[in-house]
């Protein structure tokens, strides 16, 4: 009987302790922990957002420099084509100045296109980060009503986006090995058709 009494007493005591912990705010500690975690995610998002903005500006600056080079080469090629009465790509290849300018212009076009793709990627990343930041801010306002699974899913989604864009956060990464070079013939067509 004494053993039964102790078991009942301990079970009752455990139940009272659990009820007391729920009533006194053990759950808000978990909510506070989740709130701190979400606030840290906002800080991570804001840092990466700013870094992607910086890379966008850097890429625009580099692209602008390349545009300047392009704008010097194209008129020279056009003058040579006209003065030498060049009628086709094959004829242009026979004149070294035209040939080398077209080769250089192919490289410039390739890198300009790659930088534009990076700028588009950075814009996309910033849009996704802004969307996630808004979700986090909304969730922080409703933290007491959210379940852990929803918060964990959001923090996982944020981590995936951050990991996707983090390599580009510090330096513009254009791998020359992976670039598909624009052909000289296509460059020739761009110059002739004035599609830069």
mmCIF file of C-alpha atoms in Angstrom:
data_model
loop_
_atom_site.group_PDB
_atom_site.id
_atom_site.type_symbol
_atom_site.label_atom_id
_atom_site.label_comp_id
_atom_site.label_asym_id
_atom_site.label_seq_id
_atom_site.Cartn_x
_atom_site.Cartn_y
_atom_site.Cartn_z
ATOM 1 C CA UNK A 1 0.000 0.000 0.000
ATOM 2 C CA UNK A 2 2.776 2.393 0.790
ATOM 3 C CA UNK A 3 4.342 1.772 -2.647
ATOM 4 C CA UNK A 4 1.004 2.478 -4.345
ATOM 5 C CA UNK A 5 0.571 5.668 -2.314
ATOM 6 C CA UNK A 6 4.057 6.895 -3.286
ATOM 7 C CA UNK A 7 3.415 6.146 -6.967
ATOM 8 C CA UNK A 8 0.071 8.022 -6.901
ATOM 9 C CA UNK A 9 1.631 10.893 -4.990
ATOM 10 C CA UNK A 10 4.549 11.163 -7.425
ATOM 11 C CA UNK A 11 2.254 10.939 -10.450
ATOM 12 C CA UNK A 12 0.054 13.674 -9.013
ATOM 13 C CA UNK A 13 3.083 15.790 -8.193
ATOM 14 C CA UNK A 14 4.431 15.347 -11.726
ATOM 15 C CA UNK A 15 1.064 16.369 -13.179
ATOM 16 C CA UNK A 16 0.917 19.472 -10.981
ATOM 17 C CA UNK A 17 4.513 20.344 -11.959
ATOM 18 C CA UNK A 18 3.682 20.016 -15.666
ATOM 19 C CA UNK A 19 0.532 22.116 -15.297
ATOM 20 C CA UNK A 20 2.490 24.714 -13.341
ATOM 21 C CA UNK A 21 5.265 24.851 -15.955
ATOM 22 C CA UNK A 22 2.738 25.392 -18.742
ATOM 23 C CA UNK A 23 0.889 28.030 -16.757
ATOM 24 C CA UNK A 24 4.065 29.842 -15.714
ATOM 25 C CA UNK A 25 5.547 30.230 -19.100
ATOM 26 C CA UNK A 26 7.790 27.340 -20.033
ATOM 27 C CA UNK A 27 6.212 27.497 -23.502
ATOM 28 C CA UNK A 28 7.114 31.161 -23.993
ATOM 29 C CA UNK A 29 10.768 30.243 -23.378
ATOM 30 C CA UNK A 30 10.463 27.985 -26.425
ATOM 31 C CA UNK A 31 8.684 30.796 -28.291
ATOM 32 C CA UNK A 32 11.420 33.209 -27.186
ATOM 33 C CA UNK A 33 14.055 30.790 -28.440
ATOM 34 C CA UNK A 34 12.273 30.565 -31.777
ATOM 35 C CA UNK A 35 11.911 34.359 -31.859
ATOM 36 C CA UNK A 36 15.661 34.778 -31.282
ATOM 37 C CA UNK A 37 16.348 32.205 -34.010
ATOM 38 C CA UNK A 38 14.065 34.056 -36.441
ATOM 39 C CA UNK A 39 15.624 37.418 -35.554
ATOM 40 C CA UNK A 40 19.052 35.914 -36.313
ATOM 41 C CA UNK A 41 17.697 34.744 -39.672
ATOM 42 C CA UNK A 42 16.556 38.312 -40.388
ATOM 43 C CA UNK A 43 20.075 39.544 -39.639
ATOM 44 C CA UNK A 44 21.512 36.872 -41.966
ATOM 45 C CA UNK A 45 19.030 37.822 -44.680
ATOM 46 C CA UNK A 46 19.804 41.538 -44.372
ATOM 47 C CA UNK A 47 23.556 40.931 -44.553
ATOM 48 C CA UNK A 48 23.274 38.757 -47.657
ATOM 49 C CA UNK A 49 20.761 41.169 -49.191
ATOM 50 C CA UNK A 50 23.280 44.009 -48.845
ATOM 51 C CA UNK A 51 26.139 41.856 -50.145
ATOM 52 C CA UNK A 52 24.125 40.929 -53.242
ATOM 53 C CA UNK A 53 23.380 44.623 -53.758
ATOM 54 C CA UNK A 54 27.124 45.343 -53.567
ATOM 55 C CA UNK A 55 27.896 42.567 -56.079
ATOM 56 C CA UNK A 56 25.187 43.920 -58.387
ATOM 57 C CA UNK A 57 26.793 47.357 -58.347
ATOM 58 C CA UNK A 58 30.223 45.835 -58.891
ATOM 59 C CA UNK A 59 28.965 43.749 -61.825
ATOM 60 C CA UNK A 60 27.276 46.831 -63.330
ATOM 61 C CA UNK A 61 30.518 48.766 -63.030
ATOM 62 C CA UNK A 62 32.544 46.028 -64.721
ATOM 63 C CA UNK A 63 29.884 45.628 -67.405
ATOM 64 C CA UNK A 64 29.927 49.379 -67.973
ATOM 65 C CA UNK A 65 33.691 49.222 -68.530
ATOM 66 C CA UNK A 66 33.199 46.447 -71.050
ATOM 67 C CA UNK A 67 30.489 48.476 -72.769
ATOM 68 C CA UNK A 68 33.024 51.288 -73.140
ATOM 69 C CA UNK A 69 35.433 48.903 -74.838
ATOM 70 C CA UNK A 70 32.624 47.602 -77.040
ATOM 71 C CA UNK A 71 31.664 51.127 -77.999
ATOM 72 C CA UNK A 72 35.226 51.792 -79.160
ATOM 73 C CA UNK A 73 35.577 48.582 -81.167
ATOM 74 C CA UNK A 74 32.255 48.539 -83.000
ATOM 75 C CA UNK A 75 32.652 51.879 -84.798
ATOM 76 C CA UNK A 76 36.197 50.922 -85.765
ATOM 77 C CA UNK A 77 34.975 47.618 -87.203
ATOM 78 C CA UNK A 78 32.145 49.395 -89.038
ATOM 79 C CA UNK A 79 34.533 51.977 -90.511
ATOM 80 C CA UNK A 80 36.891 49.214 -91.660
ATOM 81 C CA UNK A 81 34.032 47.230 -93.191
ATOM 82 C CA UNK A 82 32.897 50.283 -95.111
ATOM 83 C CA UNK A 83 36.342 51.533 -96.169
ATOM 84 C CA UNK A 84 37.528 48.065 -97.228
ATOM 85 C CA UNK A 85 34.168 47.264 -98.854
ATOM 86 C CA UNK A 86 33.821 44.047 -96.852
ATOM 87 C CA UNK A 87 30.610 42.244 -97.789
ATOM 88 C CA UNK A 88 30.759 39.083 -95.663
ATOM 89 C CA UNK A 89 32.168 37.517 -92.534
ATOM 90 C CA UNK A 90 34.651 35.498 -94.632
ATOM 91 C CA UNK A 91 35.964 38.661 -96.283
ATOM 92 C CA UNK A 92 36.261 40.324 -92.876
ATOM 93 C CA UNK A 93 38.372 37.418 -91.617
ATOM 94 C CA UNK A 94 40.936 38.153 -94.305
ATOM 95 C CA UNK A 95 41.659 41.594 -92.813
ATOM 96 C CA UNK A 96 43.668 41.154 -89.607
ATOM 97 C CA UNK A 97 42.464 44.339 -87.928
ATOM 98 C CA UNK A 98 38.822 43.346 -88.436
ATOM 99 C CA UNK A 99 39.559 39.736 -87.461
ATOM 100 C CA UNK A 100 41.268 40.674 -84.181
ATOM 101 C CA UNK A 101 38.678 43.292 -83.296
ATOM 102 C CA UNK A 102 35.892 40.771 -83.867
ATOM 103 C CA UNK A 103 37.735 38.191 -81.715
ATOM 104 C CA UNK A 104 38.137 40.722 -78.901
ATOM 105 C CA UNK A 105 34.537 41.808 -79.258
ATOM 106 C CA UNK A 106 33.425 38.155 -78.953
ATOM 107 C CA UNK A 107 35.154 37.944 -75.570
ATOM 108 C CA UNK A 108 33.656 41.266 -74.494
ATOM 109 C CA UNK A 109 30.138 40.175 -75.511
ATOM 110 C CA UNK A 110 30.592 36.862 -73.686
ATOM 111 C CA UNK A 111 31.602 38.541 -70.434
ATOM 112 C CA UNK A 112 28.949 41.233 -70.767
ATOM 113 C CA UNK A 113 26.303 38.519 -71.137
ATOM 114 C CA UNK A 114 27.749 36.577 -68.181
ATOM 115 C CA UNK A 115 27.740 39.697 -66.008
ATOM 116 C CA UNK A 116 24.155 40.489 -67.019
ATOM 117 C CA UNK A 117 23.176 36.947 -66.037
ATOM 118 C CA UNK A 118 24.849 37.527 -62.648
ATOM 119 C CA UNK A 119 23.021 40.835 -62.215
ATOM 120 C CA UNK A 120 19.732 39.056 -62.973
ATOM 121 C CA UNK A 121 20.662 36.294 -60.504
ATOM 122 C CA UNK A 122 21.459 38.837 -57.788
ATOM 123 C CA UNK A 123 18.132 40.607 -58.380
ATOM 124 C CA UNK A 124 16.353 37.283 -58.116
ATOM 125 C CA UNK A 125 18.218 36.479 -54.909
ATOM 126 C CA UNK A 126 17.390 39.852 -53.390
ATOM 127 C CA UNK A 127 13.708 39.413 -54.303
ATOM 128 C CA UNK A 128 13.650 35.980 -52.660
ATOM 129 C CA UNK A 129 15.429 37.297 -49.570
ATOM 130 C CA UNK A 130 13.003 40.234 -49.283
ATOM 131 C CA UNK A 131 10.088 37.813 -49.494
ATOM 132 C CA UNK A 132 11.596 35.560 -46.822
ATOM 133 C CA UNK A 133 12.363 38.541 -44.580
ATOM 134 C CA UNK A 134 8.706 39.565 -44.788
ATOM 135 C CA UNK A 135 7.625 36.014 -43.872
ATOM 136 C CA UNK A 136 9.964 36.004 -40.883
ATOM 137 C CA UNK A 137 8.754 39.412 -39.712
ATOM 138 C CA UNK A 138 5.148 38.213 -39.991
ATOM 139 C CA UNK A 139 5.973 35.006 -38.126
ATOM 140 C CA UNK A 140 7.702 36.908 -35.317
ATOM 141 C CA UNK A 141 4.498 38.895 -34.821
ATOM 142 C CA UNK A 142 2.544 35.628 -34.527
ATOM 143 C CA UNK A 143 5.224 33.543 -32.791
ATOM 144 C CA UNK A 144 2.976 32.396 -29.950
ATOM 145 C CA UNK A 145 0.468 30.822 -32.345
ATOM 146 C CA UNK A 146 2.939 29.139 -34.710
ATOM 147 C CA UNK A 147 3.955 25.547 -34.366
ATOM 148 C CA UNK A 148 7.590 24.498 -34.396
ATOM 149 C CA UNK A 149 7.247 22.683 -37.722
ATOM 150 C CA UNK A 150 6.222 25.857 -39.551
ATOM 151 C CA UNK A 151 9.089 27.828 -38.032
ATOM 152 C CA UNK A 152 11.564 25.033 -38.779
ATOM 153 C CA UNK A 153 10.338 24.849 -42.378
ATOM 154 C CA UNK A 154 10.805 28.610 -42.771
ATOM 155 C CA UNK A 155 14.300 28.589 -41.245
ATOM 156 C CA UNK A 156 15.235 25.660 -43.502
ATOM 157 C CA UNK A 157 13.945 27.554 -46.550
ATOM 158 C CA UNK A 158 15.969 30.616 -45.503
ATOM 159 C CA UNK A 159 19.087 28.505 -45.035
ATOM 160 C CA UNK A 160 18.676 27.001 -48.507
ATOM 161 C CA UNK A 161 18.354 30.428 -50.132
ATOM 162 C CA UNK A 162 21.287 31.810 -48.157
ATOM 163 C CA UNK A 163 23.450 28.818 -49.072
ATOM 164 C CA UNK A 164 22.482 29.254 -52.735
ATOM 165 C CA UNK A 165 23.612 32.884 -52.892
ATOM 166 C CA UNK A 166 26.382 32.968 -50.263
ATOM 167 C CA UNK A 167 29.207 31.990 -52.675
ATOM 168 C CA UNK A 168 28.426 35.112 -54.728
ATOM 169 C CA UNK A 169 28.133 37.368 -51.680
ATOM 170 C CA UNK A 170 31.818 38.225 -51.463
ATOM 171 C CA UNK A 171 32.998 38.092 -55.060
ATOM 172 C CA UNK A 172 31.418 37.881 -58.484
ATOM 173 C CA UNK A 173 32.012 34.347 -59.648
ATOM 174 C CA UNK A 174 32.302 33.958 -63.400
ATOM 175 C CA UNK A 175 34.136 30.785 -64.292
ATOM 176 C CA UNK A 176 35.818 31.194 -67.706
ATOM 177 C CA UNK A 177 35.903 27.401 -68.023
ATOM 178 C CA UNK A 178 32.099 27.271 -67.924
ATOM 179 C CA UNK A 179 31.420 30.202 -70.244
ATOM 180 C CA UNK A 180 29.952 29.468 -73.628
ATOM 181 C CA UNK A 181 31.967 31.824 -75.807
ATOM 182 C CA UNK A 182 30.038 33.800 -78.355
ATOM 183 C CA UNK A 183 31.334 32.857 -81.764
ATOM 184 C CA UNK A 184 33.076 35.347 -83.963
ATOM 185 C CA UNK A 185 30.422 34.785 -86.609
ATOM 186 C CA UNK A 186 27.673 35.672 -84.115
ATOM 187 C CA UNK A 187 29.699 38.719 -83.049
ATOM 188 C CA UNK A 188 29.968 39.705 -86.701
ATOM 189 C CA UNK A 189 26.182 39.428 -87.023
ATOM 190 C CA UNK A 190 25.656 41.582 -83.924
ATOM 191 C CA UNK A 191 27.907 44.278 -85.361
ATOM 192 C CA UNK A 192 26.308 44.185 -88.807
ATOM 193 C CA UNK A 193 22.754 44.133 -87.416
ATOM 194 C CA UNK A 194 23.635 46.631 -84.653
ATOM 195 C CA UNK A 195 22.355 44.277 -81.922
ATOM 196 C CA UNK A 196 24.689 44.847 -79.028
#
